[in-house]
Amino acid sequence: MSEPPFSEVLRNATWGDHESAEDESYLKALMAGSLSAEAYGEMVAQHYFAYVALESASRSLAADPVAAPFVIPELYREEALVRDLETIYGSGWRSRIEPSKPTLTLVARINQVAAWPGGYIAHHYTRYMGDLSGGQFIRMELQKIYGYQPGGGVDFYLFDGIGSLPRFKNEYRARLDALPLDEAEKGRLIRETRLAYLLNTEVLGELGRVARSEFAA
């Protein structure tokens, strides 16, 4: 019996972590239309800090033979996040945002593993594949709730540079399957992916406190 492809192994090994990352009070309140635009901006801000770190690591690994297939500038989110933050908070957005403690922990971990291709790929997979999947539903709901249009507000979720999303995701899985890693390194990458999900879940948990404080106001 042939071994399953690594993309399937990785998905199955992290599915429980993925499910828990989605079951958070902040996202439920956001999708219910219960939060102000500024409270939505809190999530955008945390994304901004995480993606600045992740995309800095990406540029530093562009020449690495293992990481290079996952250095995909068409996915970069920093410019889109800046447009979204400008739309939500105005031109002075930089003075309105700061990383939460869980975001600082996530960013520190991304920076810590930035020189390790497997670590970079783990965080890359955790973030971008989620954005390309459930993130598309979130975008459509946010457009209904806040009235944002392409050009600012929900640009984070727009991936116009990669063409067909289903085709791109299939190509991404093929890149995972082609990784030249032994079993020990694959196991290490899976463990880092699970950690990445945990750290991202903690960011969402902190945002839940933002939602609760807004309800109490």
PDB file of N, CA, C and O in Angstrom, residues 89-165:
ATOM      1  N   TYR A  89      -9.195  53.002   9.635  1.00  0.00           N
ATOM      2  CA  TYR A  89      -8.753  53.966  10.652  1.00  0.00           C
ATOM      3  C   TYR A  89      -8.335  55.325  10.094  1.00  0.00           C
ATOM      4  O   TYR A  89      -8.109  56.258  10.865  1.00  0.00           O
ATOM      5  N   GLY A  90      -8.174  55.432   8.786  1.00  0.00           N
ATOM      6  CA  GLY A  90      -7.716  56.683   8.201  1.00  0.00           C
ATOM      7  C   GLY A  90      -6.203  56.739   8.083  1.00  0.00           C
ATOM      8  O   GLY A  90      -5.491  55.789   8.406  1.00  0.00           O
ATOM      9  N   SER A  91      -5.705  57.878   7.631  1.00  0.00           N
ATOM     10  CA  SER A  91      -4.274  58.012   7.330  1.00  0.00           C
ATOM     11  C   SER A  91      -3.387  57.861   8.560  1.00  0.00           C
ATOM     12  O   SER A  91      -2.199  57.550   8.444  1.00  0.00           O
ATOM     13  N   GLY A  92      -3.934  58.075   9.747  1.00  0.00           N
ATOM     14  CA  GLY A  92      -3.142  57.927  10.970  1.00  0.00           C
ATOM     15  C   GLY A  92      -3.207  56.541  11.575  1.00  0.00           C
ATOM     16  O   GLY A  92      -2.981  56.375  12.780  1.00  0.00           O
ATOM     17  N   TRP A  93      -3.466  55.535  10.744  1.00  0.00           N
ATOM     18  CA  TRP A  93      -3.694  54.175  11.248  1.00  0.00           C
ATOM     19  C   TRP A  93      -2.535  53.620  12.059  1.00  0.00           C
ATOM     20  O   TRP A  93      -2.748  52.865  13.013  1.00  0.00           O
ATOM     21  N   ARG A  94      -1.301  53.997  11.718  1.00  0.00           N
ATOM     22  CA  ARG A  94      -0.165  53.411  12.433  1.00  0.00           C
ATOM     23  C   ARG A  94      -0.186  53.748  13.920  1.00  0.00           C
ATOM     24  O   ARG A  94       0.259  52.955  14.750  1.00  0.00           O
ATOM     25  N   SER A  95      -0.710  54.912  14.264  1.00  0.00           N
ATOM     26  CA  SER A  95      -0.766  55.305  15.670  1.00  0.00           C
ATOM     27  C   SER A  95      -1.956  54.678  16.397  1.00  0.00           C
ATOM     28  O   SER A  95      -2.056  54.781  17.627  1.00  0.00           O
ATOM     29  N   ARG A  96      -2.829  54.004  15.645  1.00  0.00           N
ATOM     30  CA  ARG A  96      -4.046  53.420  16.223  1.00  0.00           C
ATOM     31  C   ARG A  96      -3.892  51.935  16.544  1.00  0.00           C
ATOM     32  O   ARG A  96      -4.790  51.353  17.173  1.00  0.00           O
ATOM     33  N   ILE A  97      -2.818  51.326  16.088  1.00  0.00           N
ATOM     34  CA  ILE A  97      -2.715  49.869  16.238  1.00  0.00           C
ATOM     35  C   ILE A  97      -1.477  49.485  17.032  1.00  0.00           C
ATOM     36  O   ILE A  97      -0.478  50.205  17.058  1.00  0.00           O
ATOM     37  N   GLU A  98      -1.560  48.347  17.697  1.00  0.00           N
ATOM     38  CA  GLU A  98      -0.413  47.765  18.371  1.00  0.00           C
ATOM     39  C   GLU A  98      -0.613  46.259  18.466  1.00  0.00           C
ATOM     40  O   GLU A  98      -1.761  45.791  18.516  1.00  0.00           O
ATOM     41  N   PRO A  99       0.472  45.500  18.487  1.00  0.00           N
ATOM     42  CA  PRO A  99       0.324  44.048  18.579  1.00  0.00           C
ATOM     43  C   PRO A  99      -0.103  43.629  19.980  1.00  0.00           C
ATOM     44  O   PRO A  99       0.368  44.178  20.973  1.00  0.00           O
ATOM     45  N   SER A 100      -0.999  42.660  20.040  1.00  0.00           N
ATOM     46  CA  SER A 100      -1.374  42.087  21.327  1.00  0.00           C
ATOM     47  C   SER A 100      -0.247  41.177  21.823  1.00  0.00           C
ATOM     48  O   SER A 100       0.685  40.852  21.071  1.00  0.00           O
ATOM     49  N   LYS A 101      -0.331  40.758  23.063  1.00  0.00           N
ATOM     50  CA  LYS A 101       0.701  39.852  23.596  1.00  0.00           C
ATOM     51  C   LYS A 101       0.768  38.544  22.816  1.00  0.00           C
ATOM     52  O   LYS A 101       1.873  38.088  22.473  1.00  0.00           O
ATOM     53  N   PRO A 102      -0.374  37.902  22.488  1.00  0.00           N
ATOM     54  CA  PRO A 102      -0.285  36.694  21.664  1.00  0.00           C
ATOM     55  C   PRO A 102       0.309  36.953  20.281  1.00  0.00           C
ATOM     56  O   PRO A 102       1.026  36.107  19.742  1.00  0.00           O
ATOM     57  N   THR A 103       0.027  38.118  19.699  1.00  0.00           N
ATOM     58  CA  THR A 103       0.614  38.440  18.400  1.00  0.00           C
ATOM     59  C   THR A 103       2.123  38.610  18.524  1.00  0.00           C
ATOM     60  O   THR A 103       2.888  38.156  17.660  1.00  0.00           O
ATOM     61  N   LEU A 104       2.579  39.247  19.597  1.00  0.00           N
ATOM     62  CA  LEU A 104       4.017  39.375  19.823  1.00  0.00           C
ATOM     63  C   LEU A 104       4.667  38.005  19.942  1.00  0.00           C
ATOM     64  O   LEU A 104       5.774  37.780  19.442  1.00  0.00           O
ATOM     65  N   THR A 105       3.978  37.062  20.594  1.00  0.00           N
ATOM     66  CA  THR A 105       4.506  35.699  20.713  1.00  0.00           C
ATOM     67  C   THR A 105       4.575  35.026  19.359  1.00  0.00           C
ATOM     68  O   THR A 105       5.570  34.364  19.026  1.00  0.00           O
ATOM     69  N   LEU A 106       3.519  35.185  18.552  1.00  0.00           N
ATOM     70  CA  LEU A 106       3.503  34.608  17.205  1.00  0.00           C
ATOM     71  C   LEU A 106       4.620  35.198  16.354  1.00  0.00           C
ATOM     72  O   LEU A 106       5.354  34.458  15.678  1.00  0.00           O
ATOM     73  N   VAL A 107       4.755  36.507  16.382  1.00  0.00           N
ATOM     74  CA  VAL A 107       5.795  37.163  15.588  1.00  0.00           C
ATOM     75  C   VAL A 107       7.181  36.713  16.046  1.00  0.00           C
ATOM     76  O   VAL A 107       8.071  36.452  15.221  1.00  0.00           O
ATOM     77  N   ALA A 108       7.366  36.584  17.345  1.00  0.00           N
ATOM     78  CA  ALA A 108       8.662  36.129  17.865  1.00  0.00           C
ATOM     79  C   ALA A 108       8.979  34.727  17.367  1.00  0.00           C
ATOM     80  O   ALA A 108      10.130  34.419  17.025  1.00  0.00           O
ATOM     81  N   ARG A 109       7.962  33.868  17.312  1.00  0.00           N
ATOM     82  CA  ARG A 109       8.196  32.508  16.830  1.00  0.00           C
ATOM     83  C   ARG A 109       8.508  32.506  15.334  1.00  0.00           C
ATOM     84  O   ARG A 109       9.411  31.777  14.886  1.00  0.00           O
ATOM     85  N   ILE A 110       7.794  33.290  14.554  1.00  0.00           N
ATOM     86  CA  ILE A 110       8.096  33.376  13.123  1.00  0.00           C
ATOM     87  C   ILE A 110       9.533  33.836  12.919  1.00  0.00           C
ATOM     88  O   ILE A 110      10.283  33.273  12.104  1.00  0.00           O
ATOM     89  N   ASN A 111       9.945  34.850  13.669  1.00  0.00           N
ATOM     90  CA  ASN A 111      11.316  35.345  13.554  1.00  0.00           C
ATOM     91  C   ASN A 111      12.321  34.293  14.007  1.00  0.00           C
ATOM     92  O   ASN A 111      13.420  34.171  13.442  1.00  0.00           O
ATOM     93  N   GLN A 112      11.950  33.524  15.027  1.00  0.00           N
ATOM     94  CA  GLN A 112      12.853  32.514  15.575  1.00  0.00           C
ATOM     95  C   GLN A 112      13.140  31.404  14.564  1.00  0.00           C
ATOM     96  O   GLN A 112      14.252  30.878  14.500  1.00  0.00           O
ATOM     97  N   VAL A 113      12.126  31.034  13.771  1.00  0.00           N
ATOM     98  CA  VAL A 113      12.303  29.930  12.819  1.00  0.00           C
ATOM     99  C   VAL A 113      12.547  30.434  11.397  1.00  0.00           C
ATOM    100  O   VAL A 113      12.561  29.632  10.459  1.00  0.00           O
ATOM    101  N   ALA A 114      12.767  31.722  11.232  1.00  0.00           N
ATOM    102  CA  ALA A 114      12.863  32.316   9.893  1.00  0.00           C
ATOM    103  C   ALA A 114      13.987  31.723   9.054  1.00  0.00           C
ATOM    104  O   ALA A 114      13.893  31.713   7.824  1.00  0.00           O
ATOM    105  N   ALA A 115      15.039  31.245   9.699  1.00  0.00           N
ATOM    106  CA  ALA A 115      16.161  30.680   8.949  1.00  0.00           C
ATOM    107  C   ALA A 115      15.989  29.186   8.679  1.00  0.00           C
ATOM    108  O   ALA A 115      16.820  28.586   7.994  1.00  0.00           O
ATOM    109  N   TRP A 116      14.930  28.591   9.213  1.00  0.00           N
ATOM    110  CA  TRP A 116      14.661  27.159   9.027  1.00  0.00           C
ATOM    111  C   TRP A 116      13.556  27.007   7.983  1.00  0.00           C
ATOM    112  O   TRP A 116      12.416  27.372   8.232  1.00  0.00           O
ATOM    113  N   PRO A 117      13.869  26.490   6.814  1.00  0.00           N
ATOM    114  CA  PRO A 117      12.863  26.388   5.758  1.00  0.00           C
ATOM    115  C   PRO A 117      11.584  25.684   6.200  1.00  0.00           C
ATOM    116  O   PRO A 117      10.480  26.125   5.877  1.00  0.00           O
ATOM    117  N   GLY A 118      11.720  24.587   6.947  1.00  0.00           N
ATOM    118  CA  GLY A 118      10.538  23.864   7.393  1.00  0.00           C
ATOM    119  C   GLY A 118       9.657  24.694   8.302  1.00  0.00           C
ATOM    120  O   GLY A 118       8.428  24.630   8.229  1.00  0.00           O
ATOM    121  N   GLY A 119      10.267  25.484   9.162  1.00  0.00           N
ATOM    122  CA  GLY A 119       9.505  26.351  10.053  1.00  0.00           C
ATOM    123  C   GLY A 119       8.774  27.430   9.281  1.00  0.00           C
ATOM    124  O   GLY A 119       7.606  27.727   9.560  1.00  0.00           O
ATOM    125  N   TYR A 120       9.469  28.009   8.324  1.00  0.00           N
ATOM    126  CA  TYR A 120       8.827  29.015   7.470  1.00  0.00           C
ATOM    127  C   TYR A 120       7.639  28.416   6.742  1.00  0.00           C
ATOM    128  O   TYR A 120       6.548  29.002   6.709  1.00  0.00           O
ATOM    129  N   ILE A 121       7.815  27.226   6.170  1.00  0.00           N
ATOM    130  CA  ILE A 121       6.731  26.586   5.417  1.00  0.00           C
ATOM    131  C   ILE A 121       5.550  26.283   6.336  1.00  0.00           C
ATOM    132  O   ILE A 121       4.389  26.445   5.943  1.00  0.00           O
ATOM    133  N   ALA A 122       5.828  25.879   7.566  1.00  0.00           N
ATOM    134  CA  ALA A 122       4.747  25.577   8.520  1.00  0.00           C
ATOM    135  C   ALA A 122       3.866  26.799   8.764  1.00  0.00           C
ATOM    136  O   ALA A 122       2.633  26.715   8.733  1.00  0.00           O
ATOM    137  N   HIS A 123       4.480  27.944   8.984  1.00  0.00           N
ATOM    138  CA  HIS A 123       3.704  29.160   9.232  1.00  0.00           C
ATOM    139  C   HIS A 123       3.059  29.676   7.945  1.00  0.00           C
ATOM    140  O   HIS A 123       1.943  30.214   7.973  1.00  0.00           O
ATOM    141  N   HIS A 124       3.748  29.507   6.834  1.00  0.00           N
ATOM    142  CA  HIS A 124       3.215  29.890   5.527  1.00  0.00           C
ATOM    143  C   HIS A 124       1.936  29.104   5.234  1.00  0.00           C
ATOM    144  O   HIS A 124       0.904  29.670   4.867  1.00  0.00           O
ATOM    145  N   TYR A 125       1.998  27.799   5.409  1.00  0.00           N
ATOM    146  CA  TYR A 125       0.858  26.918   5.175  1.00  0.00           C
ATOM    147  C   TYR A 125      -0.307  27.280   6.091  1.00  0.00           C
ATOM    148  O   TYR A 125      -1.462  27.396   5.639  1.00  0.00           O
ATOM    149  N   THR A 126      -0.006  27.477   7.372  1.00  0.00           N
ATOM    150  CA  THR A 126      -1.054  27.767   8.345  1.00  0.00           C
ATOM    151  C   THR A 126      -1.818  29.027   7.982  1.00  0.00           C
ATOM    152  O   THR A 126      -3.053  29.067   8.035  1.00  0.00           O
ATOM    153  N   ARG A 127      -1.117  30.065   7.592  1.00  0.00           N
ATOM    154  CA  ARG A 127      -1.764  31.337   7.303  1.00  0.00           C
ATOM    155  C   ARG A 127      -2.390  31.358   5.910  1.00  0.00           C
ATOM    156  O   ARG A 127      -3.585  31.554   5.763  1.00  0.00           O
ATOM    157  N   TYR A 128      -1.595  31.174   4.880  1.00  0.00           N
ATOM    158  CA  TYR A 128      -2.097  31.432   3.532  1.00  0.00           C
ATOM    159  C   TYR A 128      -3.157  30.428   3.087  1.00  0.00           C
ATOM    160  O   TYR A 128      -4.131  30.803   2.433  1.00  0.00           O
ATOM    161  N   MET A 129      -2.982  29.154   3.433  1.00  0.00           N
ATOM    162  CA  MET A 129      -3.993  28.190   3.000  1.00  0.00           C
ATOM    163  C   MET A 129      -5.324  28.442   3.705  1.00  0.00           C
ATOM    164  O   MET A 129      -6.391  28.215   3.135  1.00  0.00           O
ATOM    165  N   GLY A 130      -5.267  28.947   4.929  1.00  0.00           N
ATOM    166  CA  GLY A 130      -6.500  29.344   5.603  1.00  0.00           C
ATOM    167  C   GLY A 130      -7.143  30.551   4.935  1.00  0.00           C
ATOM    168  O   GLY A 130      -8.365  30.600   4.747  1.00  0.00           O
ATOM    169  N   ASP A 131      -6.308  31.512   4.557  1.00  0.00           N
ATOM    170  CA  ASP A 131      -6.823  32.720   3.895  1.00  0.00           C
ATOM    171  C   ASP A 131      -7.482  32.381   2.565  1.00  0.00           C
ATOM    172  O   ASP A 131      -8.470  33.008   2.162  1.00  0.00           O
ATOM    173  N   LEU A 132      -6.937  31.384   1.882  1.00  0.00           N
ATOM    174  CA  LEU A 132      -7.458  30.998   0.576  1.00  0.00           C
ATOM    175  C   LEU A 132      -8.684  30.102   0.681  1.00  0.00           C
ATOM    176  O   LEU A 132      -9.350  29.845  -0.324  1.00  0.00           O
ATOM    177  N   SER A 133      -8.973  29.621   1.873  1.00  0.00           N
ATOM    178  CA  SER A 133     -10.105  28.715   2.059  1.00  0.00           C
ATOM    179  C   SER A 133     -11.229  29.438   2.803  1.00  0.00           C
ATOM    180  O   SER A 133     -12.001  30.170   2.200  1.00  0.00           O
ATOM    181  N   GLY A 134     -11.304  29.272   4.132  1.00  0.00           N
ATOM    182  CA  GLY A 134     -12.352  29.920   4.895  1.00  0.00           C
ATOM    183  C   GLY A 134     -12.326  31.427   4.804  1.00  0.00           C
ATOM    184  O   GLY A 134     -13.361  32.096   4.964  1.00  0.00           O
ATOM    185  N   GLY A 135     -11.160  31.983   4.531  1.00  0.00           N
ATOM    186  CA  GLY A 135     -11.045  33.432   4.417  1.00  0.00           C
ATOM    187  C   GLY A 135     -11.924  34.021   3.332  1.00  0.00           C
ATOM    188  O   GLY A 135     -12.357  35.180   3.431  1.00  0.00           O
ATOM    189  N   GLN A 136     -12.217  33.236   2.313  1.00  0.00           N
ATOM    190  CA  GLN A 136     -13.047  33.759   1.224  1.00  0.00           C
ATOM    191  C   GLN A 136     -14.504  33.930   1.665  1.00  0.00           C
ATOM    192  O   GLN A 136     -15.187  34.869   1.262  1.00  0.00           O
ATOM    193  N   PHE A 137     -14.974  33.039   2.520  1.00  0.00           N
ATOM    194  CA  PHE A 137     -16.314  33.205   3.091  1.00  0.00           C
ATOM    195  C   PHE A 137     -16.345  34.434   3.994  1.00  0.00           C
ATOM    196  O   PHE A 137     -17.307  35.217   3.961  1.00  0.00           O
ATOM    197  N   ILE A 138     -15.305  34.610   4.801  1.00  0.00           N
ATOM    198  CA  ILE A 138     -15.231  35.775   5.693  1.00  0.00           C
ATOM    199  C   ILE A 138     -15.306  37.060   4.877  1.00  0.00           C
ATOM    200  O   ILE A 138     -16.020  38.003   5.231  1.00  0.00           O
ATOM    201  N   ARG A 139     -14.570  37.116   3.771  1.00  0.00           N
ATOM    202  CA  ARG A 139     -14.570  38.323   2.923  1.00  0.00           C
ATOM    203  C   ARG A 139     -15.981  38.662   2.448  1.00  0.00           C
ATOM    204  O   ARG A 139     -16.416  39.827   2.535  1.00  0.00           O
ATOM    205  N   MET A 140     -16.702  37.677   1.957  1.00  0.00           N
ATOM    206  CA  MET A 140     -18.036  37.948   1.438  1.00  0.00           C
ATOM    207  C   MET A 140     -18.970  38.462   2.533  1.00  0.00           C
ATOM    208  O   MET A 140     -19.773  39.372   2.304  1.00  0.00           O
ATOM    209  N   GLU A 141     -18.844  37.896   3.728  1.00  0.00           N
ATOM    210  CA  GLU A 141     -19.690  38.351   4.828  1.00  0.00           C
ATOM    211  C   GLU A 141     -19.320  39.777   5.251  1.00  0.00           C
ATOM    212  O   GLU A 141     -20.197  40.598   5.531  1.00  0.00           O
ATOM    213  N   LEU A 142     -18.020  40.072   5.304  1.00  0.00           N
ATOM    214  CA  LEU A 142     -17.587  41.408   5.714  1.00  0.00           C
ATOM    215  C   LEU A 142     -18.033  42.470   4.716  1.00  0.00           C
ATOM    216  O   LEU A 142     -18.367  43.597   5.099  1.00  0.00           O
ATOM    217  N   GLN A 143     -18.043  42.119   3.444  1.00  0.00           N
ATOM    218  CA  GLN A 143     -18.520  43.071   2.437  1.00  0.00           C
ATOM    219  C   GLN A 143     -19.999  43.390   2.660  1.00  0.00           C
ATOM    220  O   GLN A 143     -20.426  44.548   2.514  1.00  0.00           O
ATOM    221  N   LYS A 144     -20.779  42.386   3.040  1.00  0.00           N
ATOM    222  CA  LYS A 144     -22.194  42.615   3.326  1.00  0.00           C
ATOM    223  C   LYS A 144     -22.364  43.469   4.584  1.00  0.00           C
ATOM    224  O   LYS A 144     -23.193  44.376   4.628  1.00  0.00           O
ATOM    225  N   ILE A 145     -21.585  43.156   5.620  1.00  0.00           N
ATOM    226  CA  ILE A 145     -21.762  43.803   6.923  1.00  0.00           C
ATOM    227  C   ILE A 145     -21.305  45.259   6.898  1.00  0.00           C
ATOM    228  O   ILE A 145     -22.013  46.160   7.382  1.00  0.00           O
ATOM    229  N   TYR A 146     -20.112  45.501   6.337  1.00  0.00           N
ATOM    230  CA  TYR A 146     -19.518  46.840   6.413  1.00  0.00           C
ATOM    231  C   TYR A 146     -19.583  47.623   5.108  1.00  0.00           C
ATOM    232  O   TYR A 146     -19.257  48.816   5.085  1.00  0.00           O
ATOM    233  N   GLY A 147     -19.968  46.957   4.040  1.00  0.00           N
ATOM    234  CA  GLY A 147     -20.067  47.652   2.761  1.00  0.00           C
ATOM    235  C   GLY A 147     -18.746  47.910   2.074  1.00  0.00           C
ATOM    236  O   GLY A 147     -18.667  48.709   1.138  1.00  0.00           O
ATOM    237  N   TYR A 148     -17.685  47.227   2.515  1.00  0.00           N
ATOM    238  CA  TYR A 148     -16.377  47.429   1.890  1.00  0.00           C
ATOM    239  C   TYR A 148     -16.359  46.878   0.470  1.00  0.00           C
ATOM    240  O   TYR A 148     -17.004  45.874   0.173  1.00  0.00           O
ATOM    241  N   GLN A 149     -15.596  47.549  -0.377  1.00  0.00           N
ATOM    242  CA  GLN A 149     -15.405  47.120  -1.752  1.00  0.00           C
ATOM    243  C   GLN A 149     -13.914  46.953  -2.018  1.00  0.00           C
ATOM    244  O   GLN A 149     -13.087  47.466  -1.261  1.00  0.00           O
ATOM    245  N   PRO A 150     -13.538  46.245  -3.067  1.00  0.00           N
ATOM    246  CA  PRO A 150     -12.116  46.149  -3.402  1.00  0.00           C
ATOM    247  C   PRO A 150     -11.472  47.525  -3.482  1.00  0.00           C
ATOM    248  O   PRO A 150     -12.045  48.464  -4.036  1.00  0.00           O
ATOM    249  N   GLY A 151     -10.296  47.650  -2.886  1.00  0.00           N
ATOM    250  CA  GLY A 151      -9.611  48.929  -2.805  1.00  0.00           C
ATOM    251  C   GLY A 151      -9.357  49.348  -1.374  1.00  0.00           C
ATOM    252  O   GLY A 151      -8.611  50.291  -1.117  1.00  0.00           O
ATOM    253  N   GLY A 152      -9.942  48.594  -0.438  1.00  0.00           N
ATOM    254  CA  GLY A 152      -9.709  48.887   0.967  1.00  0.00           C
ATOM    255  C   GLY A 152     -10.818  48.383   1.853  1.00  0.00           C
ATOM    256  O   GLY A 152     -11.996  48.579   1.542  1.00  0.00           O
ATOM    257  N   GLY A 153     -10.452  47.709   2.926  1.00  0.00           N
ATOM    258  CA  GLY A 153     -11.426  47.176   3.873  1.00  0.00           C
ATOM    259  C   GLY A 153     -11.365  45.673   3.960  1.00  0.00           C
ATOM    260  O   GLY A 153     -11.297  45.099   5.044  1.00  0.00           O
ATOM    261  N   VAL A 154     -11.384  45.011   2.793  1.00  0.00           N
ATOM    262  CA  VAL A 154     -11.288  43.545   2.762  1.00  0.00           C
ATOM    263  C   VAL A 154     -10.264  43.070   1.728  1.00  0.00           C
ATOM    264  O   VAL A 154     -10.298  41.924   1.294  1.00  0.00           O
ATOM    265  N   ASP A 155      -9.343  43.939   1.351  1.00  0.00           N
ATOM    266  CA  ASP A 155      -8.351  43.560   0.340  1.00  0.00           C
ATOM    267  C   ASP A 155      -7.465  42.407   0.803  1.00  0.00           C
ATOM    268  O   ASP A 155      -6.905  41.675  -0.015  1.00  0.00           O
ATOM    269  N   PHE A 156      -7.321  42.247   2.108  1.00  0.00           N
ATOM    270  CA  PHE A 156      -6.535  41.141   2.663  1.00  0.00           C
ATOM    271  C   PHE A 156      -6.976  39.804   2.083  1.00  0.00           C
ATOM    272  O   PHE A 156      -6.163  38.905   1.876  1.00  0.00           O
ATOM    273  N   TYR A 157      -8.270  39.671   1.804  1.00  0.00           N
ATOM    274  CA  TYR A 157      -8.817  38.399   1.340  1.00  0.00           C
ATOM    275  C   TYR A 157      -8.849  38.271  -0.179  1.00  0.00           C
ATOM    276  O   TYR A 157      -9.322  37.253  -0.688  1.00  0.00           O
ATOM    277  N   LEU A 158      -8.396  39.292  -0.892  1.00  0.00           N
ATOM    278  CA  LEU A 158      -8.420  39.267  -2.354  1.00  0.00           C
ATOM    279  C   LEU A 158      -7.066  38.819  -2.888  1.00  0.00           C
ATOM    280  O   LEU A 158      -6.052  39.463  -2.643  1.00  0.00           O
ATOM    281  N   PHE A 159      -7.070  37.729  -3.636  1.00  0.00           N
ATOM    282  CA  PHE A 159      -5.833  37.169  -4.183  1.00  0.00           C
ATOM    283  C   PHE A 159      -5.903  37.170  -5.706  1.00  0.00           C
ATOM    284  O   PHE A 159      -5.871  36.121  -6.354  1.00  0.00           O
ATOM    285  N   ASP A 160      -5.989  38.357  -6.270  1.00  0.00           N
ATOM    286  CA  ASP A 160      -6.178  38.476  -7.717  1.00  0.00           C
ATOM    287  C   ASP A 160      -4.954  38.018  -8.513  1.00  0.00           C
ATOM    288  O   ASP A 160      -5.074  37.707  -9.697  1.00  0.00           O
ATOM    289  N   GLY A 161      -3.792  37.982  -7.857  1.00  0.00           N
ATOM    290  CA  GLY A 161      -2.568  37.668  -8.594  1.00  0.00           C
ATOM    291  C   GLY A 161      -2.292  36.205  -8.820  1.00  0.00           C
ATOM    292  O   GLY A 161      -1.321  35.858  -9.503  1.00  0.00           O
ATOM    293  N   ILE A 162      -3.129  35.309  -8.260  1.00  0.00           N
ATOM    294  CA  ILE A 162      -2.809  33.879  -8.357  1.00  0.00           C
ATOM    295  C   ILE A 162      -3.761  33.118  -9.284  1.00  0.00           C
ATOM    296  O   ILE A 162      -3.604  31.906  -9.451  1.00  0.00           O
ATOM    297  N   GLY A 163      -4.716  33.803  -9.878  1.00  0.00           N
ATOM    298  CA  GLY A 163      -5.633  33.114 -10.784  1.00  0.00           C
ATOM    299  C   GLY A 163      -6.646  32.273 -10.028  1.00  0.00           C
ATOM    300  O   GLY A 163      -7.125  32.654  -8.959  1.00  0.00           O
ATOM    301  N   SER A 164      -6.962  31.108 -10.563  1.00  0.00           N
ATOM    302  CA  SER A 164      -7.963  30.216  -9.975  1.00  0.00           C
ATOM    303  C   SER A 164      -7.520  29.735  -8.594  1.00  0.00           C
ATOM    304  O   SER A 164      -6.449  29.133  -8.450  1.00  0.00           O
ATOM    305  N   LEU A 165      -8.340  29.994  -7.570  1.00  0.00           N
ATOM    306  CA  LEU A 165      -7.991  29.556  -6.225  1.00  0.00           C
ATOM    307  C   LEU A 165      -7.922  28.036  -6.098  1.00  0.00           C
ATOM    308  O   LEU A 165      -6.958  27.512  -5.524  1.00  0.00           O
TER     309      LEU A 165
END
